Each structure stands twice: as C-alpha cells, then as structure tokens.
mmCIF file of C-alpha atoms in Angstrom:
data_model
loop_
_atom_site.group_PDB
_atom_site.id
_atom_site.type_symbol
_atom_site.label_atom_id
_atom_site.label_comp_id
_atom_site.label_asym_id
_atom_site.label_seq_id
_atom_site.Cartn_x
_atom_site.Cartn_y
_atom_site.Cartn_z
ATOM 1 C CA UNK D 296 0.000 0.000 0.000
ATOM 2 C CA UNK D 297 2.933 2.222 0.874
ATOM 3 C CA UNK D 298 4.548 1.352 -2.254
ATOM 4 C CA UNK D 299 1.770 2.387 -4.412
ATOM 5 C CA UNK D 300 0.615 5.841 -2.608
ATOM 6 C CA UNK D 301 4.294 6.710 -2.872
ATOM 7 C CA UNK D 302 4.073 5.614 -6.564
ATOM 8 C CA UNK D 303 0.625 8.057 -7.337
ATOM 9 C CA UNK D 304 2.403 10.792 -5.374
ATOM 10 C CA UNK D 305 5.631 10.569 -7.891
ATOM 11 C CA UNK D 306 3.004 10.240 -11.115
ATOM 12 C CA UNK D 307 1.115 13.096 -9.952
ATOM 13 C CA UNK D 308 4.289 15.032 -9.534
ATOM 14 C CA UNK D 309 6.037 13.945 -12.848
ATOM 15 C CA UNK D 310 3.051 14.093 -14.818
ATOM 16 C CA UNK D 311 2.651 16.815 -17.781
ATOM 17 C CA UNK D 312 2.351 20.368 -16.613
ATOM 18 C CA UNK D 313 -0.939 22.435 -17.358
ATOM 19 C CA UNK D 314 -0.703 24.440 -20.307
ATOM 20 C CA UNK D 315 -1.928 27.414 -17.706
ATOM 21 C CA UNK D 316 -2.227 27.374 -14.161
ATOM 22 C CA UNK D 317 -5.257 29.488 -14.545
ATOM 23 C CA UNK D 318 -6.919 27.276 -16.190
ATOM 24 C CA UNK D 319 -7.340 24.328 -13.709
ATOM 25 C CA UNK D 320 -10.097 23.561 -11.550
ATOM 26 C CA UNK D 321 -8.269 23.800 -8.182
ATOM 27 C CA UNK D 322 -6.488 27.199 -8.825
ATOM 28 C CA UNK D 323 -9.769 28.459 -10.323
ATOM 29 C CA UNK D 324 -11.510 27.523 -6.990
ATOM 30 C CA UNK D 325 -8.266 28.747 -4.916
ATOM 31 C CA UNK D 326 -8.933 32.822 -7.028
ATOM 32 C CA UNK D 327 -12.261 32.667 -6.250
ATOM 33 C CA UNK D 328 -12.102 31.793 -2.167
ATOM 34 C CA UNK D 329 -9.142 34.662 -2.386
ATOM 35 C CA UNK D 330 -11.348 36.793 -4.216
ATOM 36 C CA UNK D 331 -14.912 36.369 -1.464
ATOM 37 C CA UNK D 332 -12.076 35.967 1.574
ATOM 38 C CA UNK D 333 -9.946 38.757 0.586
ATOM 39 C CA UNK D 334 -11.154 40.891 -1.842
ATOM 40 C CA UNK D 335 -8.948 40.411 -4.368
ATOM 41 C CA UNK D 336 -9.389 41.318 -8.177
ATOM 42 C CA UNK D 337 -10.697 37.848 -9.822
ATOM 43 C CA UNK D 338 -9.030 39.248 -12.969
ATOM 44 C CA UNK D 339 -5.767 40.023 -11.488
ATOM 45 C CA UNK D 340 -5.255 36.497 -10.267
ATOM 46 C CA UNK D 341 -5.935 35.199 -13.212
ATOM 47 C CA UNK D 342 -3.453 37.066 -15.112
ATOM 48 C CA UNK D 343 -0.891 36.218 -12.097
ATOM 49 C CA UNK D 344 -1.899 32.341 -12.484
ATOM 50 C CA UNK D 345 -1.740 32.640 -16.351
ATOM 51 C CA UNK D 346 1.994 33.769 -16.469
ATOM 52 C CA UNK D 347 3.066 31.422 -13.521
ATOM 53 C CA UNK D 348 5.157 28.771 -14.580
ATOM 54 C CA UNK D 349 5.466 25.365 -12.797
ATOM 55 C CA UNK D 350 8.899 24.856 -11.974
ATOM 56 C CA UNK D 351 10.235 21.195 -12.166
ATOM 57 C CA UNK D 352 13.157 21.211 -10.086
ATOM 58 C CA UNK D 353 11.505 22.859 -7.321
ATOM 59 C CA UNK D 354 9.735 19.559 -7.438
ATOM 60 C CA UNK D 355 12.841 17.350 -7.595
ATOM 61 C CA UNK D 356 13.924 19.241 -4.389
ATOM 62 C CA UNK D 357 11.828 18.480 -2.164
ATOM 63 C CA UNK D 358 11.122 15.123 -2.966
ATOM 64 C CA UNK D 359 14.720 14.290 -3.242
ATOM 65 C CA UNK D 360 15.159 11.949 -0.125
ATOM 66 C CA UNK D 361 16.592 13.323 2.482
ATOM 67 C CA UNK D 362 20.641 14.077 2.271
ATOM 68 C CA UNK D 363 22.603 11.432 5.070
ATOM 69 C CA UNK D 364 21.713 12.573 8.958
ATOM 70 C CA UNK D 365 24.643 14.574 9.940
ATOM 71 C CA UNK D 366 26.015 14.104 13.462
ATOM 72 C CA UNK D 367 26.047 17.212 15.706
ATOM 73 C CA UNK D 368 30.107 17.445 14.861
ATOM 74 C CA UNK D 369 29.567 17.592 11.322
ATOM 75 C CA UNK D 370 27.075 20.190 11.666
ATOM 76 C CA UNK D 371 28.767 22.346 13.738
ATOM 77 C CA UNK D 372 32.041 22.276 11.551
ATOM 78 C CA UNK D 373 30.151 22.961 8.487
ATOM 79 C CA UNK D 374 28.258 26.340 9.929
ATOM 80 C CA UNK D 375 31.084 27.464 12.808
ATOM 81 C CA UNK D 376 33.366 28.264 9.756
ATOM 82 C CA UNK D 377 36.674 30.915 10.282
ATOM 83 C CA UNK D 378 34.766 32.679 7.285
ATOM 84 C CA UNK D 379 30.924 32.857 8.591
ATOM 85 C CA UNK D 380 32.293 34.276 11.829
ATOM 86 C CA UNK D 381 34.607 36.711 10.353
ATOM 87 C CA UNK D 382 32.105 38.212 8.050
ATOM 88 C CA UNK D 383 29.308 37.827 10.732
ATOM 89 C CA UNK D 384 31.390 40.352 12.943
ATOM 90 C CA UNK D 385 32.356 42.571 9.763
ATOM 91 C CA UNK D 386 28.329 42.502 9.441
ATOM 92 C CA UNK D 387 27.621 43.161 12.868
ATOM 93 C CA UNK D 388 30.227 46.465 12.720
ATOM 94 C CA UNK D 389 28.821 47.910 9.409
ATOM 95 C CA UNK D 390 25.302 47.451 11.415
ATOM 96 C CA UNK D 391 26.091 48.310 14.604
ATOM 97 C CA UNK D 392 23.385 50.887 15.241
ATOM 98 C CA UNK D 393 20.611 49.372 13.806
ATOM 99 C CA UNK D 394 21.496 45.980 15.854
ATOM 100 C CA UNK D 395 22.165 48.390 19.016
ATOM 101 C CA UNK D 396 18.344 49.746 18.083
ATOM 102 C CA UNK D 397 17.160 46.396 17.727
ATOM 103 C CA UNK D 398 18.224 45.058 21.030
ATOM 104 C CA UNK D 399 16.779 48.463 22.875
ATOM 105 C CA UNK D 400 13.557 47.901 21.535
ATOM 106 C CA UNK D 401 13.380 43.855 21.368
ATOM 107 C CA UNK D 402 15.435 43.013 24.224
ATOM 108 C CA UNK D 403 17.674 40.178 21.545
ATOM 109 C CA UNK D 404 21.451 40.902 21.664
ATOM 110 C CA UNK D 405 23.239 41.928 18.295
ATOM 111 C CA UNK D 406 25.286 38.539 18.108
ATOM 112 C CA UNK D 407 21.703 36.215 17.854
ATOM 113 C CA UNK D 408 20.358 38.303 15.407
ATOM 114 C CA UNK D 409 23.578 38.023 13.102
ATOM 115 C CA UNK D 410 23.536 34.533 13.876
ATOM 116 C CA UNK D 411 20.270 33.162 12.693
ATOM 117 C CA UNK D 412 21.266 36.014 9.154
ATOM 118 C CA UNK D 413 24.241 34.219 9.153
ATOM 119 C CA UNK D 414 23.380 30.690 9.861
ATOM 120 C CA UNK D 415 20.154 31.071 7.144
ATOM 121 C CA UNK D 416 21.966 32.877 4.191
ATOM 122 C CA UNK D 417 25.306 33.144 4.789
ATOM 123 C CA UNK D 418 24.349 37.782 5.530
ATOM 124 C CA UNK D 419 22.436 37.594 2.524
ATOM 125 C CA UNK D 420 24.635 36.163 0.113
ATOM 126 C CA UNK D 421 22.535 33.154 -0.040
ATOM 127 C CA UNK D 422 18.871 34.052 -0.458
ATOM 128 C CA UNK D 423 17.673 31.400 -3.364
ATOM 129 C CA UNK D 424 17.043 32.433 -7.259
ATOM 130 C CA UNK D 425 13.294 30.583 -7.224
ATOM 131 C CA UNK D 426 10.333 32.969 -7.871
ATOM 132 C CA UNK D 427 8.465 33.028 -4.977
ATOM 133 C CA UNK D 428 5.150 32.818 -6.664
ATOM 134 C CA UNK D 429 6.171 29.574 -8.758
ATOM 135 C CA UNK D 430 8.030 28.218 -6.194
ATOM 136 C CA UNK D 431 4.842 28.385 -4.169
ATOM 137 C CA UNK D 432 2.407 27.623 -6.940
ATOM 138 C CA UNK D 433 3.898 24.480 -7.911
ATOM 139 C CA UNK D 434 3.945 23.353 -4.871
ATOM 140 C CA UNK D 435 0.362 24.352 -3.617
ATOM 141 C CA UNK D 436 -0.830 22.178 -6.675
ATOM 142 C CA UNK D 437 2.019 19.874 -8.011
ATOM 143 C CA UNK D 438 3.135 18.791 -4.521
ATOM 144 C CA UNK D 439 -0.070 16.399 -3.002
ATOM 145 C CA UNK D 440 2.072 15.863 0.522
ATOM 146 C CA UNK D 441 2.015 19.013 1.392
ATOM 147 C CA UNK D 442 -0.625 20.915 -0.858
ATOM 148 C CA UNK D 443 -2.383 22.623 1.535
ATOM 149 C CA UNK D 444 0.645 23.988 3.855
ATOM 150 C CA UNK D 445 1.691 25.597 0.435
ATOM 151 C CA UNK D 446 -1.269 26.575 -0.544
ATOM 152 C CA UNK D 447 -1.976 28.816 3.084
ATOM 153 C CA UNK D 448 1.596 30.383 1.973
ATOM 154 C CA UNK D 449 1.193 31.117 -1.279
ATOM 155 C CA UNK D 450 -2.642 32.655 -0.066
ATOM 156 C CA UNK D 451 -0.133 34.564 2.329
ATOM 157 C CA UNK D 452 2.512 35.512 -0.113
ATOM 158 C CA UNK D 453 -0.416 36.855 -2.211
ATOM 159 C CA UNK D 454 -1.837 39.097 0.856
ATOM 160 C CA UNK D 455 2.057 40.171 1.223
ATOM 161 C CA UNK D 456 2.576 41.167 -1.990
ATOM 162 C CA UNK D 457 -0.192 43.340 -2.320
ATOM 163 C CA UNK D 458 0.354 44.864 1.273
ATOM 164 C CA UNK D 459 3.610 45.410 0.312
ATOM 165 C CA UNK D 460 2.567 47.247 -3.350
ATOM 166 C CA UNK D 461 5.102 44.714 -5.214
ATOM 167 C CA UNK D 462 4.976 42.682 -8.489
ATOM 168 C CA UNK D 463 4.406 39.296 -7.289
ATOM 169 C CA UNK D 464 7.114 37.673 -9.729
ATOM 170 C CA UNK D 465 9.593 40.169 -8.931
ATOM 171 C CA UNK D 466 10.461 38.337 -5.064
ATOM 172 C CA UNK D 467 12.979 35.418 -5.235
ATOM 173 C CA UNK D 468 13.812 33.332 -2.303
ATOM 174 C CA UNK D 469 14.058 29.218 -1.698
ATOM 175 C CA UNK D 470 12.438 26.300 -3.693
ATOM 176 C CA UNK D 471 10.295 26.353 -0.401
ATOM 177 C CA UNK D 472 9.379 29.750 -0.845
ATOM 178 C CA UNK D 473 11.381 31.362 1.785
ATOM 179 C CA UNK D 474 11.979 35.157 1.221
ATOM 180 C CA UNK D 475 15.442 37.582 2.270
ATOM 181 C CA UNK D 476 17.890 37.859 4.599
ATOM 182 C CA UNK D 477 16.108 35.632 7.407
ATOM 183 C CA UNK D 478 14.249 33.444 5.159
ATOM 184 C CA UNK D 479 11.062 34.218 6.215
ATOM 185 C CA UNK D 480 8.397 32.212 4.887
ATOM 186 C CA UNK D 481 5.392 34.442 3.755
ATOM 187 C CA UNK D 482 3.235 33.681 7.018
ATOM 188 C CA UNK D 483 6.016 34.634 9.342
ATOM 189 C CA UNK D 484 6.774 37.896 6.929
ATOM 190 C CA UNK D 485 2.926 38.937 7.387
ATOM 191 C CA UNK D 486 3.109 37.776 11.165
ATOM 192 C CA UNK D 487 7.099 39.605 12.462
ATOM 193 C CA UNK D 488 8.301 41.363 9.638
ATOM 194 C CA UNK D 489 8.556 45.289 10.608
ATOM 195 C CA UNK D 490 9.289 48.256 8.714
ATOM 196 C CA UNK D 491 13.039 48.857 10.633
ATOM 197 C CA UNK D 492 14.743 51.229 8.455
ATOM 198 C CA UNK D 493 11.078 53.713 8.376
ATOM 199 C CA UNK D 494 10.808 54.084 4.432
ATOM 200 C CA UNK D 495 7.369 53.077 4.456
ATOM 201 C CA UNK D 496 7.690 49.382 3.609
ATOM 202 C CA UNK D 497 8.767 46.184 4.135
ATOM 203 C CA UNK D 498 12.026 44.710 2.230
ATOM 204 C CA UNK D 499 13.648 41.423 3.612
ATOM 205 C CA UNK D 500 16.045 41.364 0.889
ATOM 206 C CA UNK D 501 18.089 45.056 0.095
ATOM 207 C CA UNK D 502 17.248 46.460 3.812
ATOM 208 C CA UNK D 503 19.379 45.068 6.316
ATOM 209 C CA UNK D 504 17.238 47.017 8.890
ATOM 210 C CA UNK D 505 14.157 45.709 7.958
ATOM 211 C CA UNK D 506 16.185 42.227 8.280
ATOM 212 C CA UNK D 507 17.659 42.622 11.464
ATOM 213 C CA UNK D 508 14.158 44.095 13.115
ATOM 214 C CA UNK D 509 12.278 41.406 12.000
ATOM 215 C CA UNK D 510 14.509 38.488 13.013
ATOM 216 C CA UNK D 511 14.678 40.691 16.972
ATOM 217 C CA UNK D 512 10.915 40.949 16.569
ATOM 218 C CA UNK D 513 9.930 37.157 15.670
ATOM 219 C CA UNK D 514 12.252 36.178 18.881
ATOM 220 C CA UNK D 515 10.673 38.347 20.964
ATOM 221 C CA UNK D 516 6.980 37.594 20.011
ATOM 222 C CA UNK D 517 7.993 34.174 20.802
ATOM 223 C CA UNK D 518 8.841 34.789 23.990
ATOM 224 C CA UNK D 519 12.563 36.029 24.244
ATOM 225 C CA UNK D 520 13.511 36.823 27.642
ATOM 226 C CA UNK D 521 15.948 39.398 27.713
ATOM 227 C CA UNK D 522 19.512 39.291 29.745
ATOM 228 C CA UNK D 523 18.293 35.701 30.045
ATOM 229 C CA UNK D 524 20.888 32.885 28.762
ATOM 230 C CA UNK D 525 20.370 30.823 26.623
ATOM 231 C CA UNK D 526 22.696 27.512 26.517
ATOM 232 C CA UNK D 527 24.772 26.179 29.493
ATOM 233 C CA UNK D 528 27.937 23.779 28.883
ATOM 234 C CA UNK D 529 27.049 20.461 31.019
ATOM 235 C CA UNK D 530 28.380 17.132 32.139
ATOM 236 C CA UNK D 531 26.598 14.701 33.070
ATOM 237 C CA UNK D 532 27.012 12.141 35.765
ATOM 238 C CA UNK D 533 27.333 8.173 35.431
ATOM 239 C CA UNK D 534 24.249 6.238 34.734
ATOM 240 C CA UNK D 535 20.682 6.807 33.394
ATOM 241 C CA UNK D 536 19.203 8.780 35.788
ATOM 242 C CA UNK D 537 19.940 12.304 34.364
ATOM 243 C CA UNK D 538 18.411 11.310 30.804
ATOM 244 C CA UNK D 539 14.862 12.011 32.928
ATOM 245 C CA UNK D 540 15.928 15.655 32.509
ATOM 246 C CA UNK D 541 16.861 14.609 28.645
ATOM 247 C CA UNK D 542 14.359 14.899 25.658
ATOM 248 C CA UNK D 543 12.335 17.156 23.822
ATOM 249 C CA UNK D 544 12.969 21.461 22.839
ATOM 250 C CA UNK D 545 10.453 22.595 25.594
ATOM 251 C CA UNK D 546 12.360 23.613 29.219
ATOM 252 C CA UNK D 547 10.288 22.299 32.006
ATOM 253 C CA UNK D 548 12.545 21.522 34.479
ATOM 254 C CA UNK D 549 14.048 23.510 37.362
ATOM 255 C CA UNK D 550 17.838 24.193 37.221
ATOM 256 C CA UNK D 551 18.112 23.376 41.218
ATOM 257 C CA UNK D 552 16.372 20.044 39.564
ATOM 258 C CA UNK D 553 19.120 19.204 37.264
ATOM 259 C CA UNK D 554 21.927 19.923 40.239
ATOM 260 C CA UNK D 555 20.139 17.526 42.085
ATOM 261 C CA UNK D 556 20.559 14.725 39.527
ATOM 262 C CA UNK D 557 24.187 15.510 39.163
ATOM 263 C CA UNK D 558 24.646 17.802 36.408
ATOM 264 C CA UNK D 559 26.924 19.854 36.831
ATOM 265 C CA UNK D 560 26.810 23.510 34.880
ATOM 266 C CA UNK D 561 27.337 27.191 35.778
ATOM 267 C CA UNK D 562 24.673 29.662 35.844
ATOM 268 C CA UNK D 563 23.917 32.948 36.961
ATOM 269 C CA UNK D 564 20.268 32.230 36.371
ATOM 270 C CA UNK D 565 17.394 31.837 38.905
ATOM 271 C CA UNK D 566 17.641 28.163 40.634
ATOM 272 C CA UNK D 567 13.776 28.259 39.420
ATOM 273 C CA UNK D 568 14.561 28.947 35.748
ATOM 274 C CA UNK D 569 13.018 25.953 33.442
ATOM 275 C CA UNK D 570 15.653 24.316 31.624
ATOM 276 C CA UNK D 571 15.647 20.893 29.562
ATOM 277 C CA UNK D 572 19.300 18.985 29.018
ATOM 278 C CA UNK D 573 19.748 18.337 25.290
ATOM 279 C CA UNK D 574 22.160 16.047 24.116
ATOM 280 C CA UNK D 575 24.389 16.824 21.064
ATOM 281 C CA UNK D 576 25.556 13.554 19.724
ATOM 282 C CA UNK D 577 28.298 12.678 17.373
ATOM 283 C CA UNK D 578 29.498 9.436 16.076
ATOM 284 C CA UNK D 579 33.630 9.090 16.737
ATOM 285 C CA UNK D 580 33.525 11.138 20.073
ATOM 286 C CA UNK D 581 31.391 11.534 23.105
ATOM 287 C CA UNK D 582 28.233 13.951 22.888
ATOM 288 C CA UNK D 583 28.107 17.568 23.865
ATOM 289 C CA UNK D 584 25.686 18.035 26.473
ATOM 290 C CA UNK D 585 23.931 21.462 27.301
ATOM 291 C CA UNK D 586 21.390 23.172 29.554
ATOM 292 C CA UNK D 587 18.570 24.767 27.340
ATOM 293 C CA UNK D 588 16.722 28.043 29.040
ATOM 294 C CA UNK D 589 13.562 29.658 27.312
ATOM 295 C CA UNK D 590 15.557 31.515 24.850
ATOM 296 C CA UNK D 591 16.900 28.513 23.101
ATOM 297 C CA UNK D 592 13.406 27.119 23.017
ATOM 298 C CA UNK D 593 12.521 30.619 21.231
ATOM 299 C CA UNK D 594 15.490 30.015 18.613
ATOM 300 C CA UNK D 595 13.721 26.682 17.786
ATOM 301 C CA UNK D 596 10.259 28.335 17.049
ATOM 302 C CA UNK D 597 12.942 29.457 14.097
ATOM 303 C CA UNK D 598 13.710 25.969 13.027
ATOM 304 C CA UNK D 599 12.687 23.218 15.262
ATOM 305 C CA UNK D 600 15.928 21.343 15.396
ATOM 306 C CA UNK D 601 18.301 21.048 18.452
ATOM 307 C CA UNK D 602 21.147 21.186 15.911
ATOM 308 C CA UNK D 603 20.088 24.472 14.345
ATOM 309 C CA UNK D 604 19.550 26.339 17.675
ATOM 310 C CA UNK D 605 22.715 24.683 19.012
ATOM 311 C CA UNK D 606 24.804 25.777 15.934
ATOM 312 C CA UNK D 607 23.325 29.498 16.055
ATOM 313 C CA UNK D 608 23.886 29.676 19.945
ATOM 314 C CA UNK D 609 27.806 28.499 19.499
ATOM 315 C CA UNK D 610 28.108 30.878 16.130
ATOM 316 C CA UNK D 611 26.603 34.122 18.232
ATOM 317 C CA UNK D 612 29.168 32.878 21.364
ATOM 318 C CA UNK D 613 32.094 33.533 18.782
ATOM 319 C CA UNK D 614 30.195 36.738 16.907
ATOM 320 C CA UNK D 615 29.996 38.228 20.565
ATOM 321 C CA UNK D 616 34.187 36.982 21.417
ATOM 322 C CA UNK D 617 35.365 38.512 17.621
ATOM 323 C CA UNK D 618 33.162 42.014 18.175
ATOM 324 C CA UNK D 619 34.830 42.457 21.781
ATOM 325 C CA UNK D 620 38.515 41.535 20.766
ATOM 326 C CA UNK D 621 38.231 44.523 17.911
ATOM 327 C CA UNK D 622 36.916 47.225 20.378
#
C-alpha cells in the first residue's frame, strides 16, 4: 500500500504540466475563495496564475530523499566556519546601530540576530534564485504531501505582496518559498516582519534594517527573555538517571532540579529557571551536552531542530568573542 501511494504521489508530480495554471479547476476555486475571503481582483489572479510557470526542479527538491543525517560534529564544523564568523562580525560592525536599536527595543542581543542572518543565508549572500510565486504555486498544486501547507503560503505571499505594493514575480527566495535575509516564509513575513529602516515598507532582501528588526521581533513575540541565557555547557554524571531531565525542545525543568541529579553547569540564572538537558551527539567522540533556558526554546520556534539552535547559539558565542577583541 505504501509502495503504491508513494508511486501516485511521484506520477502526480512527474506528470505533464498544465498548459496554464489558470486554467485548472483547483487554482480556479483557490482565485475565487481569495477573491470572497480577501477581496482580491478575480481578474488580477488570473493574469498572475496565467503567467506562472510550474517549476520542475523545485519539485525534484523536495522530494529528493533526504541528504545522510549529519552528526552534531559535522554540523557544527560545516556552519562554525573561520569565514561565517569573520564576516558575521564585519556585518555586525557595518550594522552596529541598527542591531544596538534592535536590542533596545526587542530586548535580543546583536550577536543572535547576526547569527540566525548568518546561519540562514550566509548575511544575505545566499537568499535562493526561485520565484516566490512559482516556487509556491507548484507546490500548492504539483506537490499532493504538502498541498495545503503551500497553498496557506502562497494565499499569504499573495496578501504580502499586495500589502507590500510589489509585483508578485519580482520576489525570489528558496524552492520552499522562503523570502530575504532571514528566510522568512510568507506567514512569518505577514506575522514579524517590521518596517526597521522607516521608508514606508517592508524589504527582507536590500534592507538590512528591515532584516535585522524582523529576526529581533519574531524572537521576541515568541517569547525572548531578555539578559536571560540561553545555553549552558554540562556534564553529566554516570548512569541513566539524568536522561529524565533529557528529551524534547520545551524547558520544564528547574535548574536546582538538574543539580540535584548531578549535572553539573554554571549559571547565573534563577535556581527556578526551566531548563531541559539536550544532548548533542556525534558518532567518533562523546556527545556535547547542554542546559537549554527559554531563549533557546525561542530560537527553535525558528527551526525546530536542536542542531540548528545549538549551531546558532555556538556561532553568536564567537560573533559576541570577535566584536569584543576589535573594540
């Protein structure tokens, strides 16, 4: 059974594209809910749908199975590069003010910020060459799996677009459909992305402010505390028992817990504060172990992997150590 659904999901995918978007069933259904929901121009869609192209190897992407599971080590090495944290602190100096701004009015310090920019495109110089709209488009109806999560984005990118006054083919980002400097995907650009630099509108992509205030912003709508930490170094004692503590993103543990069970850390932080211990494994050496607080939670509402929030936490550690030694 598994066998053939995955076999109908790859025909549907591979089969021969529409002549015109516009002129299927679904998307004609999909302009006229925008249209009663949203008030959009019935016309106007049609033309957009009409000159929207599906795109092939945004297909091949993301059914393309899933590269080998890199250990925590090999994930690390390839993001904690000499280069991404040189150019993250020559980034962080040519922004300085807006990043001090940022942190006044978020509470996020500079060094996450340039982190997650860094980690996501590399300070921009990795944003994706897919239009947005036929990135989104082919998914939303080439793409069963996941049909209607594209669909609600590409509804979104749509609402974005037109908020925004832009030509909807002229905003290139991921085969995903993730936009500028912090890869927002449209719902999070309608949800956190502010108008930083003041010029009346919203650009991800050429306005670093508008970047940097809307990465501070979506951390601290999720919840960023501020002056709060964020990962602890830890060891762990012999035996099982501290792997209670062990397991999921979420902190909801108490650090006075955790020094009961025999991990030992440093922290200047409440002996109230919920934690969790995550475990950073790698195959030829011993895992890392840390002590997670709320903020690293809030990095994962970002990307919900340990390994990503891990990685940006140990990048902003050596943004924050190369900004202080050139003071």
């Amino acid at each position: 059974m598994k066998r053939l659904a995955a076999a109908l999901v790859m025909a549907l995918m591979t089969s021969p594209a529409w002549a015109s978007y516009a002129g299927r069933p679904e998307v004609q259904a999909f302009v006229r809910d925008l249209v009663k929901r949203h008030g959009f121009v019935e016309a106007e869609l049609k033309r957009v749908f009409a000159r929207t192209q599906r795109v092939d190897p945004v297909l091949d992407a993301i059914a393309r199975p899933a590269e080998r599971v890199r250990t925590w080590e090999e994930y690390r090495a390839m993001l904690l590069t000499e280069r991404r944290a040189a150019e993250g602190v020559e980034f962080w100096r040519k922004h300085r003010r807006t990043l001090e701004r940022a942190e006044k009015k978020y509470g996020v310090p500079p060094e996450y910020v340039v982190a997650i920019i860094g980690v996501e495109t590399f300070y921009g110089r990795n944003t994706g060459n897919w239009r947005v709209v036929e990135a989104l488009t082919t998914l939303a109806f080439d793409y069963p799996p996941r049909a209607g999560f594209f669909r609600s984005e590409l509804e979104q990118y749509l609402l974005f677009a037109r908020a925004a006054g832009i030509d909807v083919f002229s905003t290139r980002g991921s085969y995903a459909g993730a936009m500028g400097l912090p890869q927002f995907m449209p719902s999070s650009a309608r949800a956190y992305a502010v108008d930083f630099d003041g010029n009346g509108h919203i650009d991800l992509l050429k306005s670093r402010a508008d970047a940097i205030g809307s990465v501070a912003n979506f951390l601290k709508v999720h919840g960023w505390q501020r002056d709060a930490d964020v990962l602890l170094d830890a060891r762990v004692p012999a035996g099982d028992a501290w792997r209670t503590y062990a397991g999921g993103l979420e902190p909801k543990h108490s650090l006075l817990a955790l020094r009961e069970a025999g991990i030992e850390f440093d922290s200047p932080q409440p002996a109230g504060a919920q934690v969790v211990l995550v475990e950073l494994a790698s195959a030829e050496r011993p895992s890392d172990y840390r002590v997670a607080l709320r903020n690293f939670y809030v990095i994962t509402r970002y990307n919900r992997s340990v390994f990503y929030a891990a990685a940006v936490s140990d990048l902003a550690r050596q943004l924050r150590k190369g900004y202080d030694l050139g003071k």
